Structure formats: C-alpha cells, structure tokens
PDB file of C-alpha atoms in Angstrom:
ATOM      1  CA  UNK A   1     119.303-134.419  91.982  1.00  0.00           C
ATOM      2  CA  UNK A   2     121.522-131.324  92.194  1.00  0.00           C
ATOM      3  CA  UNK A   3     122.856-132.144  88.713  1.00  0.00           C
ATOM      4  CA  UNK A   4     120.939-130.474  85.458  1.00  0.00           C
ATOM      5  CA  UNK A   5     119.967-133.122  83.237  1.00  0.00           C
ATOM      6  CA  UNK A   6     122.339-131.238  80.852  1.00  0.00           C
ATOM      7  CA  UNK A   7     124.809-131.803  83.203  1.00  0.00           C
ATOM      8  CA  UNK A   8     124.379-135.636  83.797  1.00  0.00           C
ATOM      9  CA  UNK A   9     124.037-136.630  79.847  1.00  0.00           C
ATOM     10  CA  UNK A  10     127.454-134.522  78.875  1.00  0.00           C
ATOM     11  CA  UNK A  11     128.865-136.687  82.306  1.00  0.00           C
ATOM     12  CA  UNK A  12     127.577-139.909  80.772  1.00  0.00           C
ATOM     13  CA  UNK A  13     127.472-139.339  77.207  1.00  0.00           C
ATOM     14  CA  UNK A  14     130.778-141.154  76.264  1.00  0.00           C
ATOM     15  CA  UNK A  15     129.445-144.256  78.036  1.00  0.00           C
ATOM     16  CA  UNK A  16     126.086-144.447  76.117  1.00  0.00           C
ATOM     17  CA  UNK A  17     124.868-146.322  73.477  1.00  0.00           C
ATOM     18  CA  UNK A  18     124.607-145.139  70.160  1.00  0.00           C
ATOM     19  CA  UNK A  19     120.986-145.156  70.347  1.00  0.00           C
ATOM     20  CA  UNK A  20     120.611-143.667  73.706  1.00  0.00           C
ATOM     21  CA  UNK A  21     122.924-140.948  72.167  1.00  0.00           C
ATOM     22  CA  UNK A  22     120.462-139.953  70.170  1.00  0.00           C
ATOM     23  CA  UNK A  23     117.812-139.679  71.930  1.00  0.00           C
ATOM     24  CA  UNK A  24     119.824-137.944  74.327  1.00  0.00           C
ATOM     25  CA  UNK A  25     120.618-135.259  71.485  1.00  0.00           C
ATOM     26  CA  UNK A  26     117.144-135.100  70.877  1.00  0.00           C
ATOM     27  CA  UNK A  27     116.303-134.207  74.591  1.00  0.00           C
ATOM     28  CA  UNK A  28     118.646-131.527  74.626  1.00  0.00           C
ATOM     29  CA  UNK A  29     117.354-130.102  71.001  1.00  0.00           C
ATOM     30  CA  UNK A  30     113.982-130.615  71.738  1.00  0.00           C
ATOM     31  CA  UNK A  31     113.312-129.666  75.695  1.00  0.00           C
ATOM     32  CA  UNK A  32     109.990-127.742  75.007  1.00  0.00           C
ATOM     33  CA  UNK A  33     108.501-130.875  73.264  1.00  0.00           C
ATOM     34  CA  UNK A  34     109.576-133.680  76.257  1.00  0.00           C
ATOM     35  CA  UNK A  35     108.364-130.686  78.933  1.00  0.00           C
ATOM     36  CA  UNK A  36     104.810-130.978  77.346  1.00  0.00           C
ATOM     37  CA  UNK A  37     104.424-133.910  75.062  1.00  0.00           C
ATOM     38  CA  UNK A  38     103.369-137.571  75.865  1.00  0.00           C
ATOM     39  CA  UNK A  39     106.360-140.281  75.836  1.00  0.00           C
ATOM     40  CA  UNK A  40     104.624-141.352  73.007  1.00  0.00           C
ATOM     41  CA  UNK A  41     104.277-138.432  71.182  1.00  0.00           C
ATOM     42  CA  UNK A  42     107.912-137.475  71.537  1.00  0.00           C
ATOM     43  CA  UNK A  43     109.422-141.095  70.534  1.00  0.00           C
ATOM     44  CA  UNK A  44     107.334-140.987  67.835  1.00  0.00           C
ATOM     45  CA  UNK A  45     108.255-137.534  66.277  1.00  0.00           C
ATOM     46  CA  UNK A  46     111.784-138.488  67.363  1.00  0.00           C
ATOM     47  CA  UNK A  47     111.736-141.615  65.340  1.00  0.00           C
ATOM     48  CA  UNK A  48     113.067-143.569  68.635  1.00  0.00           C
ATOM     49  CA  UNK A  49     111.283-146.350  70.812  1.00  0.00           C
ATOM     50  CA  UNK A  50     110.094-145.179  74.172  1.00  0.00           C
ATOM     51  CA  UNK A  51     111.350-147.681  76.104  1.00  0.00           C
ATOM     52  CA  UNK A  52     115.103-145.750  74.693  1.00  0.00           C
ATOM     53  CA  UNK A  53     114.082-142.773  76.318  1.00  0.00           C
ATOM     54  CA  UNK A  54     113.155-144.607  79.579  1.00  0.00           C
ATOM     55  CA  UNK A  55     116.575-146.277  79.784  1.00  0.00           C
ATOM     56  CA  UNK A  56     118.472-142.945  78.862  1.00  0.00           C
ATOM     57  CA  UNK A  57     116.312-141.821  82.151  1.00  0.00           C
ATOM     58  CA  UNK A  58     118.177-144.491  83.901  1.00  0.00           C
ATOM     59  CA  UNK A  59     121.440-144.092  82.842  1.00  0.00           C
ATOM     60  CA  UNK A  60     121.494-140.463  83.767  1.00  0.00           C
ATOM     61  CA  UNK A  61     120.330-141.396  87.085  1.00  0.00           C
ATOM     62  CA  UNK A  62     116.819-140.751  86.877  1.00  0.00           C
ATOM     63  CA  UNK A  63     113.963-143.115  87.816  1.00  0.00           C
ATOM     64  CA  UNK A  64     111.934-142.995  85.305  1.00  0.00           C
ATOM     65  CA  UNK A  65     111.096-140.758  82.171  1.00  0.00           C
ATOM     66  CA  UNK A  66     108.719-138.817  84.256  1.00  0.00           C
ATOM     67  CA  UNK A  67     111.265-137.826  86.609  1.00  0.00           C
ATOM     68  CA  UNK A  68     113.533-136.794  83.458  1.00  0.00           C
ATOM     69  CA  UNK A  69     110.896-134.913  82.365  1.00  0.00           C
ATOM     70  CA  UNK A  70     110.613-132.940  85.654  1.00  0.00           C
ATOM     71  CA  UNK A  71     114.097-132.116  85.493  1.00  0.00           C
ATOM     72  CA  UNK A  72     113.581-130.473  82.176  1.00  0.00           C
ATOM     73  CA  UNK A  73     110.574-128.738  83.268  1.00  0.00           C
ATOM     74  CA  UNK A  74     112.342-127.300  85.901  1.00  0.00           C
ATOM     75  CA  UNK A  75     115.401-126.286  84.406  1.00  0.00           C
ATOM     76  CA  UNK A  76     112.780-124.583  81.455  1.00  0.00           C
ATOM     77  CA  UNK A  77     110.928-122.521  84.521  1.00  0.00           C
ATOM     78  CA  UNK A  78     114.521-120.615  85.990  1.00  0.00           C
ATOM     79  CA  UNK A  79     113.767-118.559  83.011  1.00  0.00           C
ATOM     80  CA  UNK A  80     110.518-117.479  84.437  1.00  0.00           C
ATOM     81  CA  UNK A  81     110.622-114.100  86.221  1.00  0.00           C
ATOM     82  CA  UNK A  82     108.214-113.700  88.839  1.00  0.00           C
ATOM     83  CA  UNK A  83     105.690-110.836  88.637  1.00  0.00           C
ATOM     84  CA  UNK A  84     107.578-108.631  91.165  1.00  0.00           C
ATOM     85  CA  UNK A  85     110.599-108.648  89.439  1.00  0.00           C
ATOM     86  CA  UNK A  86     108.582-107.460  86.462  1.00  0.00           C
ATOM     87  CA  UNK A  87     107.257-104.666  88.326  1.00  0.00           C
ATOM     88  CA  UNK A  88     110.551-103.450  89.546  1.00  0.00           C
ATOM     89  CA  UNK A  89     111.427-103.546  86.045  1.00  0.00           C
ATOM     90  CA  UNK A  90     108.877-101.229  84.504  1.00  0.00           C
ATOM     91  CA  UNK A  91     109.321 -99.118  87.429  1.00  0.00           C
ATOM     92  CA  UNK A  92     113.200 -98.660  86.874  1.00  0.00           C
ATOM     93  CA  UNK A  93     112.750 -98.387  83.250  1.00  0.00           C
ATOM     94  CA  UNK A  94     113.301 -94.713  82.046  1.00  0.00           C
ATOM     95  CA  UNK A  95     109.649 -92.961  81.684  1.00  0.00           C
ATOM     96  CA  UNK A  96     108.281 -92.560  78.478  1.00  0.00           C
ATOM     97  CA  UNK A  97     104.799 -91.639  76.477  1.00  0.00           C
ATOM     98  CA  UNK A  98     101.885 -93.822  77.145  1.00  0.00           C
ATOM     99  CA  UNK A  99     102.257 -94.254  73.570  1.00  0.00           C
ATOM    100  CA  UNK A 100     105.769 -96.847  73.977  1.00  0.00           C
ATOM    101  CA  UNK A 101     103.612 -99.184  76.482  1.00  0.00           C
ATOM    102  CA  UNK A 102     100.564 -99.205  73.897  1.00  0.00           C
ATOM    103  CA  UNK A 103     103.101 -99.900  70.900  1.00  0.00           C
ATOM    104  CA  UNK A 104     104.991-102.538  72.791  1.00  0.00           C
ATOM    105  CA  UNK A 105     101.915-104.701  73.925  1.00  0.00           C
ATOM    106  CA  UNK A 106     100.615-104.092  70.587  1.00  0.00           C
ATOM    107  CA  UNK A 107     104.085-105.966  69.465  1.00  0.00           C
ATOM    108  CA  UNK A 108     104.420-108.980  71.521  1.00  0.00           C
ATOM    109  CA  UNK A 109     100.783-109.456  71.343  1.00  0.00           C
ATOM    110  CA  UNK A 110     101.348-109.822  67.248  1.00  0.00           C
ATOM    111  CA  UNK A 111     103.850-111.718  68.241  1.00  0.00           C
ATOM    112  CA  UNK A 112     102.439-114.097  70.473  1.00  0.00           C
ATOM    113  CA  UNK A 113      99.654-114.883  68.031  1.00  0.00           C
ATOM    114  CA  UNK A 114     102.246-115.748  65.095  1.00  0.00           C
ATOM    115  CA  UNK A 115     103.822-118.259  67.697  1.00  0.00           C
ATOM    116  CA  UNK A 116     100.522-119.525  68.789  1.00  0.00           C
ATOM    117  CA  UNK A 117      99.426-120.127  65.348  1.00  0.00           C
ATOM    118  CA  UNK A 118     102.821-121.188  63.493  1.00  0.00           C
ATOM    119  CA  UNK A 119     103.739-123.426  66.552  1.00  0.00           C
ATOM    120  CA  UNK A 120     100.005-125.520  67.024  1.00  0.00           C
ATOM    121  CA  UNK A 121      99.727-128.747  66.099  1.00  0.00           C
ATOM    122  CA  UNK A 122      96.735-129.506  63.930  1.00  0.00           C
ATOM    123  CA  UNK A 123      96.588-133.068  64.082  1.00  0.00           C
ATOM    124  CA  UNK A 124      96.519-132.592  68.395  1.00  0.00           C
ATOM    125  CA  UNK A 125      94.138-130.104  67.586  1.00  0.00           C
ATOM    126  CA  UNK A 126      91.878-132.063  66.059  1.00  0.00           C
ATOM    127  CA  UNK A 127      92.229-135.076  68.495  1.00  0.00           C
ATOM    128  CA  UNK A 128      91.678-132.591  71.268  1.00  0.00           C
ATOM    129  CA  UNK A 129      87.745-130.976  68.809  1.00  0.00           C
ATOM    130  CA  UNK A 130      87.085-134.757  68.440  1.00  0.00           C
ATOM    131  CA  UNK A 131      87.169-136.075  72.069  1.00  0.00           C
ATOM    132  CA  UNK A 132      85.290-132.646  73.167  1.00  0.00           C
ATOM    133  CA  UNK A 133      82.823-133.350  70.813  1.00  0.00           C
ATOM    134  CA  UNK A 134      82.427-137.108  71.396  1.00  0.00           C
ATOM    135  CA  UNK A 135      82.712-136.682  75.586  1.00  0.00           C
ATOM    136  CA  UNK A 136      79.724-136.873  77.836  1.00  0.00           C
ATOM    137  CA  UNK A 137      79.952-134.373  79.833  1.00  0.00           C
ATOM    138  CA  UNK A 138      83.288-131.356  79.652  1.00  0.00           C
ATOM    139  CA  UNK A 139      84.451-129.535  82.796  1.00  0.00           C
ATOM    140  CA  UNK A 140      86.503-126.605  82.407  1.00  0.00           C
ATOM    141  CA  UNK A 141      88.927-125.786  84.927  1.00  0.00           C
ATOM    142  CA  UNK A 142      90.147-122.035  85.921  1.00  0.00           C
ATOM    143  CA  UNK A 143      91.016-120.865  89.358  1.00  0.00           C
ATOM    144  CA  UNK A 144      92.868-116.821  90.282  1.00  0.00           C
ATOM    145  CA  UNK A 145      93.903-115.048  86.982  1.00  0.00           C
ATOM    146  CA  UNK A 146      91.984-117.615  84.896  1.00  0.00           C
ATOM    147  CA  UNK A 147      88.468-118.019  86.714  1.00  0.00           C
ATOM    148  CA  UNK A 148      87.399-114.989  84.503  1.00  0.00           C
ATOM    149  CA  UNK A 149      89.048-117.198  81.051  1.00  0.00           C
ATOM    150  CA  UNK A 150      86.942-120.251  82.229  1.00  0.00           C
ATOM    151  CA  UNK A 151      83.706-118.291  82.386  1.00  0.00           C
ATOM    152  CA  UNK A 152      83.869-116.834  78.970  1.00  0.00           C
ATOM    153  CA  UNK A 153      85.085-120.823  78.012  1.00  0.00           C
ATOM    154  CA  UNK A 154      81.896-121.821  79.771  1.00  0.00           C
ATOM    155  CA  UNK A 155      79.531-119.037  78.318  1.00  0.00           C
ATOM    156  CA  UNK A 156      80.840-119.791  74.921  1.00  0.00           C
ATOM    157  CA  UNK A 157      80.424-123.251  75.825  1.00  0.00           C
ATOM    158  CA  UNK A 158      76.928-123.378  77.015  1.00  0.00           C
ATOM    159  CA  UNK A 159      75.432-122.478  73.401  1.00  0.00           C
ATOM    160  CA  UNK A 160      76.714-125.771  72.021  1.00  0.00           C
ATOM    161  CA  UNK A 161      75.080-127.857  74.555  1.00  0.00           C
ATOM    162  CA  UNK A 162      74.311-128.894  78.189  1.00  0.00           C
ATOM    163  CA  UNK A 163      77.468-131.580  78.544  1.00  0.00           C
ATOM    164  CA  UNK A 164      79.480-128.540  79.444  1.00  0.00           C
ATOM    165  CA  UNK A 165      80.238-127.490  82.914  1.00  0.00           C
ATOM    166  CA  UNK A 166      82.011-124.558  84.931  1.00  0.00           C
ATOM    167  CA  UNK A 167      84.094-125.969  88.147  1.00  0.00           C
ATOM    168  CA  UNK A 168      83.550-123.941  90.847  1.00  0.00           C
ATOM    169  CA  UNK A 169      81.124-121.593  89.503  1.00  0.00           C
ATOM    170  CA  UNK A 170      78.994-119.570  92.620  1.00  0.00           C
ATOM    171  CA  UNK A 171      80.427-121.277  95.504  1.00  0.00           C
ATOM    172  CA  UNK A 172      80.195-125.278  94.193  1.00  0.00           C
ATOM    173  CA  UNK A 173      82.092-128.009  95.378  1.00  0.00           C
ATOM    174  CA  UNK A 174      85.631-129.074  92.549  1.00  0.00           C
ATOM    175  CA  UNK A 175      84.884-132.521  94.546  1.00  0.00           C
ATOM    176  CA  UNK A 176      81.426-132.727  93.564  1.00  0.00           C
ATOM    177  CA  UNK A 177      81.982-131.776  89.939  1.00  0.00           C
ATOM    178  CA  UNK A 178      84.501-134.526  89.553  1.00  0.00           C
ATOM    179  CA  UNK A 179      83.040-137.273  91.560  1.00  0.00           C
ATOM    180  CA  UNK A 180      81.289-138.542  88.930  1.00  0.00           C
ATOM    181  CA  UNK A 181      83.358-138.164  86.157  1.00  0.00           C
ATOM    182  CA  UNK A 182      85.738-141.197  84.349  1.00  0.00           C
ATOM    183  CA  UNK A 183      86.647-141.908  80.712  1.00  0.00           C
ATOM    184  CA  UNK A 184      83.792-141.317  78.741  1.00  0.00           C
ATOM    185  CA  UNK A 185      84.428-137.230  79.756  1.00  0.00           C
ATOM    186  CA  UNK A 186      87.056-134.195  79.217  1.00  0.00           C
ATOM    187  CA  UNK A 187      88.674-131.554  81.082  1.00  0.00           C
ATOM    188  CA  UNK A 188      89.754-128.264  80.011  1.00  0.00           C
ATOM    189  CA  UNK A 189      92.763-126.944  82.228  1.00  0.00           C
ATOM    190  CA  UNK A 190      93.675-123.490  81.957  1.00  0.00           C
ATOM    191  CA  UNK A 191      95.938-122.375  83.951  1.00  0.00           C
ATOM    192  CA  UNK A 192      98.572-119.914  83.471  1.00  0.00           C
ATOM    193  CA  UNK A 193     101.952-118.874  85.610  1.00  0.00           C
ATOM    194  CA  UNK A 194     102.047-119.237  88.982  1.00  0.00           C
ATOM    195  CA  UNK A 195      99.705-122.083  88.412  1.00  0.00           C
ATOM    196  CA  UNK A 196      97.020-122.263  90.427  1.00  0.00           C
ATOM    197  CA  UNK A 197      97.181-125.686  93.314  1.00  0.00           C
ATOM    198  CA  UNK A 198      93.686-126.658  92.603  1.00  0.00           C
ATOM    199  CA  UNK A 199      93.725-126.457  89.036  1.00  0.00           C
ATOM    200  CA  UNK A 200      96.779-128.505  88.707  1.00  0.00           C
ATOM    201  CA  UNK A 201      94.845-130.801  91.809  1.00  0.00           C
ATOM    202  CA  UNK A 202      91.963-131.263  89.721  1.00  0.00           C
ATOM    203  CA  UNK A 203      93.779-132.329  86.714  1.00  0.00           C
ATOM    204  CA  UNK A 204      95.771-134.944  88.727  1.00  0.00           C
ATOM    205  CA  UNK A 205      92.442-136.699  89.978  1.00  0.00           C
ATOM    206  CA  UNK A 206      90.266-136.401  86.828  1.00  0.00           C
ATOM    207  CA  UNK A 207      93.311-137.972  85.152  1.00  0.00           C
ATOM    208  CA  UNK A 208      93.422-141.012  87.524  1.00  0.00           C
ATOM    209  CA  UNK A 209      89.869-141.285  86.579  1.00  0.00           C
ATOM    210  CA  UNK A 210      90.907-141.528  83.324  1.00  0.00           C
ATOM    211  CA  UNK A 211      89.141-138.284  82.347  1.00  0.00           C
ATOM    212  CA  UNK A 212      90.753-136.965  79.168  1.00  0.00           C
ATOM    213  CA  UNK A 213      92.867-133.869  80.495  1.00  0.00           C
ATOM    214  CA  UNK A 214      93.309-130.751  78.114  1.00  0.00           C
ATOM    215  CA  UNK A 215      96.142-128.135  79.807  1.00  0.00           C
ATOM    216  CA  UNK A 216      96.318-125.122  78.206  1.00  0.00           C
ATOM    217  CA  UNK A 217      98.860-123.255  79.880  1.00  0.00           C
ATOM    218  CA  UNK A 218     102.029-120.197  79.117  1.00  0.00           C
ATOM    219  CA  UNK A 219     104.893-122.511  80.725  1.00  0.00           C
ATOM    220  CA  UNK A 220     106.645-125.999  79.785  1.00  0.00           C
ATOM    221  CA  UNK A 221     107.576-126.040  83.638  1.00  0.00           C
ATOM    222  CA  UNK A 222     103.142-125.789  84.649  1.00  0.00           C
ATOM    223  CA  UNK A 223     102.977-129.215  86.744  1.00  0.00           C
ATOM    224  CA  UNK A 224      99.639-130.087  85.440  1.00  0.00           C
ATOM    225  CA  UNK A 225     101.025-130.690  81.940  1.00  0.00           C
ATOM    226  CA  UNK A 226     102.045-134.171  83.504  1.00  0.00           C
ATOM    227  CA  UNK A 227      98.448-134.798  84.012  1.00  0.00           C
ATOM    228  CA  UNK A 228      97.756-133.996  80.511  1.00  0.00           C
ATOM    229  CA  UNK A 229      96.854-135.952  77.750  1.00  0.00           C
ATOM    230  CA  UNK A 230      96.595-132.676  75.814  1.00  0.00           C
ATOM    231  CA  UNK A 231      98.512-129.916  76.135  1.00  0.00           C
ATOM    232  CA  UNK A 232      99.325-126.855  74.335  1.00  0.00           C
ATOM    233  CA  UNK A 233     101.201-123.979  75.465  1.00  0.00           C
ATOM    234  CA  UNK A 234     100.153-120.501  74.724  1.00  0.00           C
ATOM    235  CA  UNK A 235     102.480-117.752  74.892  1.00  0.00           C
ATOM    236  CA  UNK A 236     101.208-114.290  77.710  1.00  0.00           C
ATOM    237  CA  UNK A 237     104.456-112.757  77.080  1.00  0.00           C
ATOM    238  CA  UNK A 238     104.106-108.808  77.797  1.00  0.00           C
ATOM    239  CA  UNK A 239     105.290-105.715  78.257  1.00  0.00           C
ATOM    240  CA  UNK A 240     103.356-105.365  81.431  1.00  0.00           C
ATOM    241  CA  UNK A 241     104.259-107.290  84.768  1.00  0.00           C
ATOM    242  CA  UNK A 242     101.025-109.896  84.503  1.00  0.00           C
ATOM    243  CA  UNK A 243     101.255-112.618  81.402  1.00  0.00           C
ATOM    244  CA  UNK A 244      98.630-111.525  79.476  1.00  0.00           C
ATOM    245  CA  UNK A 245      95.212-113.814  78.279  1.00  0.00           C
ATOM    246  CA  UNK A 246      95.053-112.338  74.614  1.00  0.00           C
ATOM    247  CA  UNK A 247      96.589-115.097  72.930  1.00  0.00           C
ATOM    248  CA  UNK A 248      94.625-117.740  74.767  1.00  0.00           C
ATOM    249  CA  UNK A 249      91.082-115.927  74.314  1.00  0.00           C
ATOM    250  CA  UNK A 250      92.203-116.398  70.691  1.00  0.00           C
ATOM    251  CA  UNK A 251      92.748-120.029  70.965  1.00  0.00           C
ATOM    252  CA  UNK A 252      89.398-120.566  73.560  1.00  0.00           C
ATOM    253  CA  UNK A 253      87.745-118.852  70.747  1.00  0.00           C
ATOM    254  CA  UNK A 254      88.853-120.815  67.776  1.00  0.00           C
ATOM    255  CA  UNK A 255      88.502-124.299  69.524  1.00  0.00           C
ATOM    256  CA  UNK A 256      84.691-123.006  70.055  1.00  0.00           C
ATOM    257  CA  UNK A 257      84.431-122.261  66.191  1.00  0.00           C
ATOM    258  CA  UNK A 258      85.394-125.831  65.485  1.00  0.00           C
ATOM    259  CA  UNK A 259      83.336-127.323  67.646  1.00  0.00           C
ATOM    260  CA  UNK A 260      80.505-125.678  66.363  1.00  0.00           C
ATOM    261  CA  UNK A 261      81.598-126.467  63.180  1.00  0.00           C
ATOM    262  CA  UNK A 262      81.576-130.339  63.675  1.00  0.00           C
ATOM    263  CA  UNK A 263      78.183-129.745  66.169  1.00  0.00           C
ATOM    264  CA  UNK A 264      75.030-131.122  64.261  1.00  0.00           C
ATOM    265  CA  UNK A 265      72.370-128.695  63.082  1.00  0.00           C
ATOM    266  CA  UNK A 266      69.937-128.930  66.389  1.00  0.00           C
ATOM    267  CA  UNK A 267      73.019-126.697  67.958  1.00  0.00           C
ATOM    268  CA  UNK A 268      71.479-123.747  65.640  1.00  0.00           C
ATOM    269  CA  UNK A 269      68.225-124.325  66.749  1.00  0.00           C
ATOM    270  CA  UNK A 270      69.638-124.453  70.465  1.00  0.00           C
ATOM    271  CA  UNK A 271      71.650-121.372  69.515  1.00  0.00           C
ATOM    272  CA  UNK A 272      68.451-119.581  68.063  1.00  0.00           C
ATOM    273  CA  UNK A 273      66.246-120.231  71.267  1.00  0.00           C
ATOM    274  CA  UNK A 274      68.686-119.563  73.455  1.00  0.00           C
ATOM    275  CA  UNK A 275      68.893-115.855  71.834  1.00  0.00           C
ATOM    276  CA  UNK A 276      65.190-115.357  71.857  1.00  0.00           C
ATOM    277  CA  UNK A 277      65.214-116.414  75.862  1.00  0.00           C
ATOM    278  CA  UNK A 278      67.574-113.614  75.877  1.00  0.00           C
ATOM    279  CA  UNK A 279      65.267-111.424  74.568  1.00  0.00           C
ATOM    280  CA  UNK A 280      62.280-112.604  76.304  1.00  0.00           C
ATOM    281  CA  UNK A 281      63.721-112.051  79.415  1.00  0.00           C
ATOM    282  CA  UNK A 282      65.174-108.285  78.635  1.00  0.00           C
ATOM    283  CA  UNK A 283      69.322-110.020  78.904  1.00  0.00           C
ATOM    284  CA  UNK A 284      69.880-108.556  75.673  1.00  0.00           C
ATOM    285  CA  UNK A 285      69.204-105.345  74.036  1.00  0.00           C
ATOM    286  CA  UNK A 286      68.893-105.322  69.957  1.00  0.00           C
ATOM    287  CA  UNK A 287      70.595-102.157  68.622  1.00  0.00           C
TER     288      UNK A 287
END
C-alpha cells in the first residue's frame, strides 16, 4: 500500500463507526504499543474488543491486523538513521575535547536507563521470569552485534541451571538447536538494529513450534517482534554511530537477578560448585 496508515484512517475516518473511531484514535496515539504488543494486549489496555481492531484493519484497506501492524512498524523505522549516516554526522560535527563525547554518552546512557526502567512493564516482566523459570529447556538467540550479548546471557545463564542453551555457539547447527524444541520451552531474541536474518528466522520457526518467543530489541519496526509473544524494547540511543548494548546488559542482568531469585536453593549449591571447579581448574584467580 503506498498510503501511510495515517493517511488511510484520516481518508476513511468520517465513514467509520464510532467504535472503530476509537480504536482508530488509539492507533494513532499509541503506535509504539500496536508495533510491539500482542492484539490482545493492546485491546485490552485500550479497553476495545480485538475483533474492532481487526475490522478497522479492513476498512482502511488492510488484510488483517497483522498487516496494519506492519504498516505502523514501518512508518516507526523511517526515523531510523542508518549507521553511515551517523558516521558522516560525527565526522561533520565541529571537533571538540574528548571530554564532549565522554559527557554526551554519559547523558543518553542516563537517559536510556530512566526510559528502560520508567517505560517496563512489570506485570510482562514477570510473565516473561515465570515462563523462563517454568520452561524445559531456554535458547538464547544473538547473531553480529549481539553474539557477544548472548554469550554473557548464556554465561550468566549457565549458573542457574543446565535447561539453558547458546544458539550457535562454536560452529553448531540454529537447525539442530531448534529441532527439538515446542511449547513446553523459551526463546530469548536479542537482536538489535539492522536486525540480524537469522535471528529474526529463528524466532519465526520456534514460534510456529509454539516455543514461547522473548524479543528484546532497540526498534518497534525489528520484524521479529511479530514472532514475539514477549517483547520489550530497549533503547541503544548514542552519541556514537553504533546503538549501544548498555541499557540492555542492564536489563539481561536484572532478568538474571530474578530468576535467581525465584530459583530454589540447590541453584546455590550449583552456584557454589561451579566456583570451586573454577578454582580447581586454575579459571579463576582469588585476589
């Protein structure tokens, strides 16, 4: 469609019901939460049936709510500058002290952690501890800027039990590590902008599984947040030309707290001989 979905509902918005009105004002108030939120999720904050937001899809010429929901996404990512043109922009900015770079990242990376933590959803965030902790087995998920974000997930991971897995890790197969997963099991996604193909891949195939998908991800436009059944969206907004990871090592690190938190005391015994295997083998050095 050539036509914005801004565009189409101000074209059709005399000729709609007063109910599809609204939830046509709540699209337009609300983009970021229809970009990444379940149908559900969104008709139920907006106080409007879903099958309303499935026929304002169709009156604005849309084939279904997921195809709406594209158009948002899309329309959200034109305000994503690509890391080039974030380049050239440092490089024609005037020259100043090391000093204004190290201020400024200090800045937005203050800021980024205020949005993270004002803008997070505790009751999705505690869905998203309980299913990690209840699943059978978790992969997480992290190909080109996040592959080193996954392995500190997975290292983190790997003290609060075996169930969790690395995808991809030293050469292995993303087909083998999902072949035998399916409902009773979890994903972890991460995946920032430009998202990586066989991240957003992997979450379309675990989901059809009926794997539990968790995106965590810096854009409402990332195409694997419509294979998500959780997703939160982390701001790497920064002063440099790459998005940076500060904010989500944050949020990696704070979803591991909790889930040790709900883990059952034999993960401190695992914990504990884990650390003197360390030691044993000469890993670690005690200071």
């Amino acid at each position: 469609m050539s036509a914005s979905y801004q565009q189409r509902l101000a074209e059709h918005y005399a000729e709609l019901s007063p109910r599809l009105r609204e939830a046509g004002d709540y699209l337009v108030e609300n983009p970021l939460d229809v970009a990444t939120r379940s149908l559900r999720s969104v008709a139920t904050e907006a106080r409007i049936a879903p099958a309303t937001f499935s026929r304002l899809a169709r009156a604005l010429g849309f084939e279904t709510f997921e195809t709406l929901r594209d158009a948002v996404r899309a329309q959200l990512a034109l305000k994503v500058s690509t890391f080039a043109t974030r380049a050239k922009d440092l490089r024609e900015a005037p020259a100043g002290a090391p000093e204004g770079i190290l201020m400024r990242s200090l800045e937005r990376t203050q800021s980024n952690l205020e949005e993270l933590v004002r803008g997070l959803d505790p009751v999705e965030l505690a869905k998203l501890v309980d299913v990690l902790h209840e699943a059978r087995r978790v992969l997480i998920v992290g190909a080109l800027g996040s592959t080193g974000i996954a392995e500190y997930a997975g290292y983190m991971a790997n003290f609060l039990g075996e169930k969790w897995r690395l995808a991809g890790r030293m050469g292995s197969s993303y087909g083998s590590a999902l072949s035998e997963m399916d409902k009773q099991d979890a994903m972890i996604v991460i995946t920032m902008s430009p998202s990586a193909r066989v991240a957003v891949n992997a979450a379309e195939i675990a989901r059809h599984q009926g794997v539990h998908v968790a995106v965590i991800t810096d854009s409402y436009a990332c195409p694997a947040l419509r294979h998500a059944n959780s997703s939160f969206i982390i701001s790497g907004e920064s002063p440099n030309f790459f998005n940076t990871y500060t904010t989500t090592v944050f949020f990696l690190e704070m979803l591991m707290a909790m889930l040790a938190q709900k883990a059952g005391p034999d993960v401190v015994e695992r914990i504990s001989e884990i650390e003197r295997h360390n030691r044993a083998l000469g890993e670690v050095v005690d200071l």
